[in-house]
Amino acid sequence: MKKITKDIKVIQAPLAGISDTVYRKLIRKYSKETLLMTEMISSEALVNNQKTLITKFDKEEYPLGFQLSGHKPHIMARAAKILNEWASCIDLNFGCPVNKVVKGTDGSAMMRNVELAKEIALAVKEVIDVPLSAKFRLGWSLDEINFVEFAKELESVGVDFVTIHGRTRSQMYSGNADWEKIGLLKNELKIPYYANGDVKTLQDAKKCLELSGANGLSIGRGFMGNPTFAQALENYFKDGEINKESSLEEKIEILKEHINGEVELRGEVNGIKFMRKFYNFYISSVRDASKYRQVLVRIESQKEILKVLDEILSLHLANCG
Ligand SMILES: Cc1cc2nc3c(=O)[nH]c(=O)nc-3n(C[C@H](O)[C@H](O)[C@H](O)COP(=O)(O)O)c2cc1C
């Protein structure tokens, strides 16, 4: 079922090098309704037939959006046409702040080139029959905040919904996302808008929705090491129910599943290497978490990692008395 059939309340924000098929399926396990999103896919690479692990996905991930990056309208359109067959929606990356991306005038640099952004949106819209969305920031810098105009321009060429990360490009990831500023979009658009940045708990979610007036939320790092947050959000949106936090036991079970999935996808050597960026997130509640992380990132075998995780859990349970 690739179609988006309901009002989307939560979008899993694309995270390059993180939100691969294994990660997304973990989130899907806890939430049927969250719109999952691939990592950004370079339109140039895709049309040049350089398919990589980034484009791997499974049917059970639907609804699943595909995010495209690039700055050439005809290449973006060709890439979108390829993805249209599988995508629940196509998302345009107009928000990435990384130098490598911005230098090529991709990502958030597009916020300084509204005409080109519109040209891309138009070219893509013409060749797809699924919803088109765009993700961007507040603007290039605090002196160049233009997300309201940018969103309206994109709406005028047929973009179906937008996501705004409440930081500027210059801020990169420093400071806090400004949820209140996102609220300037209230009454400015007919299409839905989603607020993004720093939502990690249900309290954050409530506050962000209140301040931004957004139709829903886009969650990036809040799902890292915590895919059950997707379930908590889904229940909250359905009936206001507040889930209890996952126990360490549950988190370690999920971490093991994540490790096993990545090893299956990438092989033991690469899978174990890939997982090193996640340990902090999964075991943050353990006393001496950084010490354990140091141990985990040095281990190269899957079997050994799983054994150490059991030891961490036993020690934790013993300490809890
Ligand atoms: C490691 C990492 C990779 C990211 N990759 C992408 C990406 O591929 N496309 C994109 O639009 N944003 C990307 N972002 C930005 C996130 O989608 C999101 O906007 C940002 O992390 C703020 O939201 P959060 O606080 O919920 O994580 C990335 C962020 C991080 C930390």
CSV table of C-alpha atoms and ligand atoms in Angstrom, one decimal:
chain,number,residue,atom,x,y,z
A,1,MET,CA,0.0,0.0,0.0
A,2,LYS,CA,2.1,2.9,-1.1
A,3,LYS,CA,-0.7,5.5,-0.9
A,4,ILE,CA,-1.0,7.9,2.0
A,5,THR,CA,-4.6,7.1,3.1
A,6,LYS,CA,-4.9,9.2,6.3
A,7,ASP,CA,-3.9,12.5,7.7
A,8,ILE,CA,-0.3,12.2,8.6
A,9,LYS,CA,0.5,13.3,12.1
A,10,VAL,CA,4.1,12.2,12.4
A,11,ILE,CA,6.9,12.1,9.9
A,12,GLN,CA,10.1,10.3,10.5
A,13,ALA,CA,12.7,12.9,9.4
A,14,PRO,CA,15.3,11.8,7.0
A,15,LEU,CA,18.7,11.1,8.6
A,16,ALA,CA,21.5,10.4,6.2
A,17,GLY,CA,23.7,7.5,7.4
A,18,ILE,CA,21.0,6.5,10.0
A,19,SER,CA,17.5,6.1,8.7
A,20,ASP,CA,18.1,3.0,6.5
A,21,THR,CA,15.6,0.2,5.9
A,22,VAL,CA,16.4,-1.6,9.1
A,23,TYR,CA,16.0,1.6,11.2
A,24,ARG,CA,12.7,2.4,9.4
A,25,LYS,CA,11.3,-1.1,9.9
A,26,LEU,CA,12.0,-0.8,13.7
A,27,ILE,CA,9.9,2.4,13.8
A,28,ARG,CA,7.2,0.7,11.7
A,29,LYS,CA,7.0,-2.1,14.2
A,30,TYR,CA,5.7,0.5,16.8
A,31,SER,CA,3.7,2.7,14.6
A,32,LYS,CA,1.6,1.8,11.5
A,33,GLU,CA,0.8,5.5,10.7
A,34,THR,CA,4.1,7.4,10.9
A,35,LEU,CA,5.2,8.5,7.5
A,36,LEU,CA,8.7,6.9,7.1
A,37,MET,CA,11.2,8.7,4.9
A,38,THR,CA,14.4,7.5,3.2
A,39,GLU,CA,17.7,9.2,3.7
A,40,MET,CA,18.3,11.9,1.1
A,41,ILE,CA,19.0,10.3,-2.3
A,42,SER,CA,21.2,12.2,-4.7
A,43,SER,CA,19.2,12.8,-7.9
A,44,GLU,CA,22.4,12.8,-9.9
A,45,ALA,CA,23.5,9.4,-8.5
A,46,LEU,CA,20.1,7.9,-9.0
A,47,VAL,CA,19.8,8.9,-12.7
A,48,ASN,CA,23.4,7.7,-13.3
A,49,ASN,CA,22.2,4.4,-12.1
A,50,GLN,CA,24.3,4.4,-8.9
A,51,LYS,CA,21.9,2.5,-6.7
A,52,THR,CA,23.2,1.9,-3.3
A,53,LEU,CA,22.0,0.6,0.0
A,54,ILE,CA,20.4,4.0,0.5
A,55,THR,CA,17.6,3.1,-1.9
A,56,LYS,CA,16.9,-0.3,-0.4
A,57,PHE,CA,13.4,-0.6,1.2
A,58,ASP,CA,10.7,-3.2,2.0
A,59,LYS,CA,7.0,-3.3,1.4
A,60,GLU,CA,6.2,-3.3,5.1
A,61,GLU,CA,7.7,0.2,5.4
A,62,TYR,CA,4.7,1.9,3.7
A,63,PRO,CA,3.7,4.6,3.9
A,64,LEU,CA,7.3,5.5,2.8
A,65,GLY,CA,8.5,8.8,1.3
A,66,PHE,CA,11.6,9.2,-0.8
A,67,GLN,CA,13.7,12.3,-0.3
A,68,LEU,CA,15.7,13.8,-3.2
A,69,SER,CA,18.5,16.2,-3.2
A,70,GLY,CA,19.9,18.1,-6.1
A,71,HIS,CA,19.7,21.5,-7.9
A,72,LYS,CA,19.1,20.6,-11.6
A,73,PRO,CA,15.3,20.6,-12.3
A,74,HIS,CA,15.5,18.1,-15.2
A,75,ILE,CA,17.7,15.7,-13.2
A,76,MET,CA,15.4,16.0,-10.2
A,77,ALA,CA,12.4,15.3,-12.4
A,78,ARG,CA,14.1,12.2,-13.9
A,79,ALA,CA,15.0,10.9,-10.5
A,80,ALA,CA,11.5,11.6,-9.2
A,81,LYS,CA,10.0,9.7,-12.2
A,82,ILE,CA,12.1,6.7,-11.3
A,83,LEU,CA,11.0,6.8,-7.6
A,84,ASN,CA,7.3,7.6,-8.4
A,85,GLU,CA,6.6,3.9,-8.8
A,86,TRP,CA,7.5,3.1,-5.2
A,87,ALA,CA,7.1,6.3,-3.3
A,88,SER,CA,4.2,7.3,-1.1
A,89,CYS,CA,5.4,10.8,-1.6
A,90,ILE,CA,8.5,12.6,-2.9
A,91,ASP,CA,10.2,15.0,-0.6
A,92,LEU,CA,12.6,17.8,-1.8
A,93,ASN,CA,15.6,18.5,0.4
A,94,PHE,CA,15.9,22.2,0.7
A,95,GLY,CA,17.2,22.2,4.2
A,96,CYS,CA,20.5,20.3,4.4
A,97,PRO,CA,23.2,22.7,5.9
A,98,VAL,CA,26.3,20.6,5.2
A,99,ASN,CA,29.0,22.4,3.3
A,100,LYS,CA,29.5,19.6,0.8
A,101,VAL,CA,25.8,19.8,-0.1
A,102,VAL,CA,25.3,23.6,0.1
A,103,LYS,CA,28.4,24.3,-2.1
A,104,GLY,CA,26.6,22.6,-5.0
A,105,THR,CA,23.7,25.0,-4.2
A,106,ASP,CA,21.7,22.1,-3.0
A,107,GLY,CA,20.0,21.8,0.4
A,108,SER,CA,19.4,24.9,2.4
A,109,ALA,CA,21.3,27.0,-0.3
A,110,MET,CA,18.0,26.7,-2.2
A,111,MET,CA,16.4,29.0,0.3
A,112,ARG,CA,18.5,31.8,-1.3
A,113,ASN,CA,17.3,30.8,-4.7
A,114,VAL,CA,13.5,30.7,-4.5
A,115,GLU,CA,13.0,30.7,-8.3
A,116,LEU,CA,15.2,27.7,-8.8
A,117,ALA,CA,13.4,25.9,-5.9
A,118,LYS,CA,10.1,26.6,-7.6
A,119,GLU,CA,11.4,25.4,-10.9
A,120,ILE,CA,12.5,22.1,-9.3
A,121,ALA,CA,9.1,21.7,-7.6
A,122,LEU,CA,7.3,22.3,-10.8
A,123,ALA,CA,9.4,20.0,-12.8
A,124,VAL,CA,9.0,17.2,-10.3
A,125,LYS,CA,5.3,17.8,-9.8
A,126,GLU,CA,4.7,17.3,-13.5
A,127,VAL,CA,6.1,13.8,-13.6
A,128,ILE,CA,4.7,12.3,-10.4
A,129,ASP,CA,1.3,11.2,-9.3
A,130,VAL,CA,2.0,11.0,-5.5
A,131,PRO,CA,2.1,14.0,-3.1
A,132,LEU,CA,5.1,16.3,-3.3
A,133,SER,CA,6.6,17.8,-0.1
A,134,ALA,CA,9.6,19.9,0.8
A,135,LYS,CA,11.7,20.2,3.9
A,136,PHE,CA,13.6,23.4,4.7
A,137,ARG,CA,14.8,25.6,7.5
A,138,LEU,CA,13.8,29.0,8.8
A,139,GLY,CA,16.2,30.6,6.3
A,140,TRP,CA,19.9,31.0,5.6
A,141,SER,CA,20.7,33.0,8.7
A,142,LEU,CA,18.9,35.1,11.4
A,143,ASP,CA,19.2,38.0,9.0
A,144,GLU,CA,17.7,36.1,6.1
A,145,ILE,CA,14.6,34.4,7.6
A,146,ASN,CA,12.3,33.7,4.7
A,147,PHE,CA,10.5,30.4,5.4
A,148,VAL,CA,7.0,31.9,5.3
A,149,GLU,CA,7.5,33.4,1.8
A,150,PHE,CA,9.4,30.2,0.7
A,151,ALA,CA,6.6,28.0,1.8
A,152,LYS,CA,4.0,30.1,0.1
A,153,GLU,CA,6.0,30.1,-3.2
A,154,LEU,CA,6.2,26.3,-3.0
A,155,GLU,CA,2.5,26.0,-2.3
A,156,SER,CA,1.8,28.2,-5.3
A,157,VAL,CA,3.5,25.6,-7.6
A,158,GLY,CA,1.7,22.6,-6.2
A,159,VAL,CA,3.8,21.4,-3.2
A,160,ASP,CA,1.3,19.4,-1.0
A,161,PHE,CA,2.9,19.8,2.4
A,162,VAL,CA,6.1,21.3,4.0
A,163,THR,CA,8.3,20.5,6.9
A,164,ILE,CA,10.2,23.3,8.7
A,165,HIS,CA,13.3,22.7,10.9
A,166,GLY,CA,13.2,25.6,13.4
A,167,ARG,CA,16.8,26.6,12.8
A,168,THR,CA,18.6,28.6,10.2
A,169,ARG,CA,21.3,27.2,8.0
A,170,SER,CA,24.0,29.2,9.9
A,171,GLN,CA,22.9,27.7,13.2
A,172,MET,CA,23.6,24.2,11.8
A,173,TYR,CA,22.5,22.1,14.9
A,174,SER,CA,23.4,24.6,17.6
A,175,GLY,CA,21.0,26.2,20.0
A,176,ASN,CA,17.3,25.2,20.1
A,177,ALA,CA,14.8,24.8,17.3
A,178,ASP,CA,12.5,27.8,17.5
A,179,TRP,CA,9.0,26.3,17.5
A,180,GLU,CA,7.3,29.6,18.1
A,181,LYS,CA,8.8,31.1,15.0
A,182,ILE,CA,7.4,28.2,12.9
A,183,GLY,CA,4.0,29.4,14.2
A,184,LEU,CA,4.3,32.4,11.9
A,185,LEU,CA,3.0,30.0,9.2
A,186,LYS,CA,-0.4,29.9,11.0
A,187,ASN,CA,-3.1,31.2,8.6
A,188,GLU,CA,-0.5,31.7,5.8
A,189,LEU,CA,-0.9,28.3,4.1
A,190,LYS,CA,-3.7,26.1,2.8
A,191,ILE,CA,-1.4,23.1,2.8
A,192,PRO,CA,-0.4,21.3,6.0
A,193,TYR,CA,2.9,22.1,7.6
A,194,TYR,CA,5.0,20.0,10.0
A,195,ALA,CA,7.3,21.3,12.7
A,196,ASN,CA,10.8,19.8,13.1
A,197,GLY,CA,13.6,20.1,15.6
A,198,ASP,CA,14.4,18.8,19.1
A,199,VAL,CA,11.2,16.9,19.8
A,200,LYS,CA,12.3,14.0,21.9
A,201,THR,CA,9.5,13.5,24.5
A,202,LEU,CA,5.7,13.7,24.6
A,203,GLN,CA,6.1,16.9,26.6
A,204,ASP,CA,8.2,18.4,23.7
A,205,ALA,CA,5.6,17.2,21.2
A,206,LYS,CA,2.8,18.9,23.0
A,207,LYS,CA,4.7,22.2,23.5
A,208,CYS,CA,6.0,22.2,19.9
A,209,LEU,CA,2.4,21.7,18.5
A,210,GLU,CA,1.1,24.4,20.8
A,211,LEU,CA,3.7,27.0,19.8
A,212,SER,CA,4.0,26.2,16.1
A,213,GLY,CA,0.3,25.5,15.4
A,214,ALA,CA,1.6,22.8,13.0
A,215,ASN,CA,-0.5,20.0,11.6
A,216,GLY,CA,2.0,17.5,12.9
A,217,LEU,CA,5.6,16.7,13.8
A,218,SER,CA,8.7,15.6,12.0
A,219,ILE,CA,11.0,13.6,14.3
A,220,GLY,CA,14.7,12.9,13.6
A,221,ARG,CA,17.0,12.2,16.5
A,222,GLY,CA,14.1,11.6,18.8
A,223,PHE,CA,13.6,8.2,17.3
A,224,MET,CA,17.3,7.3,17.5
A,225,GLY,CA,17.6,4.5,20.1
A,226,ASN,CA,13.9,5.1,20.9
A,227,PRO,CA,11.7,3.8,18.1
A,228,THR,CA,8.9,3.2,20.7
A,229,PHE,CA,8.5,7.0,20.8
A,230,ALA,CA,6.7,6.5,17.5
A,231,GLN,CA,4.1,4.4,19.3
A,232,ALA,CA,3.8,6.9,22.1
A,233,LEU,CA,3.2,9.7,19.6
A,234,GLU,CA,0.6,7.6,17.6
A,235,ASN,CA,-1.3,6.9,20.8
A,236,TYR,CA,-1.1,10.5,21.9
A,237,PHE,CA,-2.5,11.7,18.6
A,238,LYS,CA,-5.3,9.1,18.7
A,239,ASP,CA,-6.7,9.5,22.1
A,240,GLY,CA,-4.3,11.6,24.2
A,241,GLU,CA,-3.0,8.5,25.9
A,242,ILE,CA,0.5,8.8,27.5
A,243,ASN,CA,2.7,5.7,27.2
A,244,LYS,CA,5.2,4.9,29.8
A,245,GLU,CA,8.9,5.1,28.7
A,246,SER,CA,10.6,1.9,27.5
A,247,SER,CA,12.6,0.0,30.1
A,248,LEU,CA,16.3,-0.7,29.6
A,249,GLU,CA,15.3,-4.3,29.0
A,250,GLU,CA,13.1,-3.3,26.1
A,251,LYS,CA,15.7,-0.9,24.8
A,252,ILE,CA,18.4,-3.6,24.8
A,253,GLU,CA,16.0,-6.1,23.1
A,254,ILE,CA,15.4,-3.4,20.3
A,255,LEU,CA,19.1,-2.7,20.1
A,256,LYS,CA,19.8,-6.4,19.5
A,257,GLU,CA,17.2,-6.5,16.8
A,258,HIS,CA,18.8,-3.4,15.2
A,259,ILE,CA,22.3,-5.0,15.3
A,260,ASN,CA,21.0,-8.2,13.9
A,261,GLY,CA,19.2,-6.4,11.1
A,262,GLU,CA,22.3,-4.3,10.1
A,263,VAL,CA,24.5,-7.3,10.2
A,264,GLU,CA,22.1,-9.1,7.9
A,265,LEU,CA,22.0,-6.1,5.6
A,266,ARG,CA,25.6,-5.1,5.5
A,267,GLY,CA,27.6,-8.2,6.7
A,268,GLU,CA,29.2,-8.5,10.1
A,269,VAL,CA,32.1,-6.1,9.7
A,270,ASN,CA,30.2,-3.2,8.2
A,271,GLY,CA,27.0,-3.9,10.2
A,272,ILE,CA,28.9,-3.7,13.5
A,273,LYS,CA,30.8,-0.5,12.4
A,274,PHE,CA,27.5,1.1,11.3
A,275,MET,CA,25.9,0.4,14.7
A,276,ARG,CA,28.6,2.3,16.6
A,277,LYS,CA,26.7,5.6,16.2
A,278,PHE,CA,23.6,4.2,18.0
A,279,TYR,CA,24.9,2.9,21.3
A,280,ASN,CA,24.8,6.3,23.1
A,281,PHE,CA,21.2,6.6,22.3
A,282,TYR,CA,20.1,3.1,23.3
A,283,ILE,CA,21.9,2.9,26.6
A,284,SER,CA,21.9,6.5,27.7
A,285,SER,CA,19.8,5.7,30.9
A,286,VAL,CA,22.5,3.2,32.2
A,287,ARG,CA,24.9,4.4,34.9
A,288,ASP,CA,28.4,4.6,33.4
A,289,ALA,CA,26.8,4.7,29.9
A,290,SER,CA,29.9,6.3,28.3
A,291,LYS,CA,32.2,3.7,29.8
A,292,TYR,CA,30.1,0.9,28.3
A,293,ARG,CA,29.9,2.8,25.0
A,294,GLN,CA,33.7,2.8,24.9
A,295,VAL,CA,33.7,-0.9,25.3
A,296,LEU,CA,31.0,-1.5,22.7
A,297,VAL,CA,32.6,0.5,19.9
A,298,ARG,CA,35.8,-1.5,20.1
A,299,ILE,CA,34.1,-4.9,19.7
A,300,GLU,CA,34.1,-6.3,16.2
A,301,SER,CA,32.0,-9.5,16.5
A,302,GLN,CA,28.2,-9.6,16.6
A,303,LYS,CA,28.2,-12.5,19.2
A,304,GLU,CA,30.5,-10.6,21.5
A,305,ILE,CA,28.4,-7.4,21.3
A,306,LEU,CA,25.2,-9.3,22.2
A,307,LYS,CA,27.0,-10.9,25.1
A,308,VAL,CA,28.2,-7.6,26.5
A,309,LEU,CA,24.7,-6.1,26.1
A,310,ASP,CA,23.4,-9.0,28.3
A,311,GLU,CA,26.1,-8.2,30.9
A,312,ILE,CA,25.2,-4.5,30.9
A,313,LEU,CA,21.6,-5.4,31.5
A,314,SER,CA,22.3,-7.9,34.3
A,315,LEU,CA,24.6,-5.3,36.0
A,316,HIS,CA,21.9,-2.7,35.7
A,317,LEU,CA,19.2,-4.9,37.1
A,318,ALA,CA,21.4,-5.9,40.0
A,319,ASN,CA,22.1,-2.2,40.7
A,320,CYS,CA,18.4,-1.5,40.6
A,321,GLY,CA,18.1,-4.0,43.5
B,1,LIG,C1,23.0,12.6,11.1
B,1,LIG,C2,21.9,13.5,10.5
B,1,LIG,C3,21.6,13.3,9.1
B,1,LIG,C4,20.6,14.1,8.5
B,1,LIG,N1,20.3,13.8,7.2
B,1,LIG,C5,19.2,14.5,6.7
B,1,LIG,C6,18.8,14.2,5.3
B,1,LIG,O1,19.2,13.3,4.7
B,1,LIG,N2,17.8,15.0,4.8
B,1,LIG,C7,17.2,16.0,5.5
B,1,LIG,O2,16.3,16.7,5.0
B,1,LIG,N3,17.6,16.3,6.8
B,1,LIG,C8,18.6,15.6,7.4
B,1,LIG,N4,19.0,15.8,8.6
B,1,LIG,C9,18.2,16.8,9.4
B,1,LIG,C10,17.1,16.1,10.2
B,1,LIG,O3,16.2,15.6,9.3
B,1,LIG,C11,16.3,17.1,11.1
B,1,LIG,O4,15.9,18.2,10.4
B,1,LIG,C12,17.2,17.6,12.2
B,1,LIG,O5,18.0,16.6,12.8
B,1,LIG,C13,16.4,18.3,13.3
B,1,LIG,O6,15.4,17.4,13.8
B,1,LIG,P1,15.6,16.5,15.1
B,1,LIG,O7,16.0,17.4,16.2
B,1,LIG,O8,14.2,15.9,15.3
B,1,LIG,O9,16.7,15.5,14.8
B,1,LIG,C14,20.0,15.1,9.3
B,1,LIG,C15,20.3,15.3,10.6
B,1,LIG,C16,21.3,14.5,11.2
B,1,LIG,C17,21.6,14.8,12.6
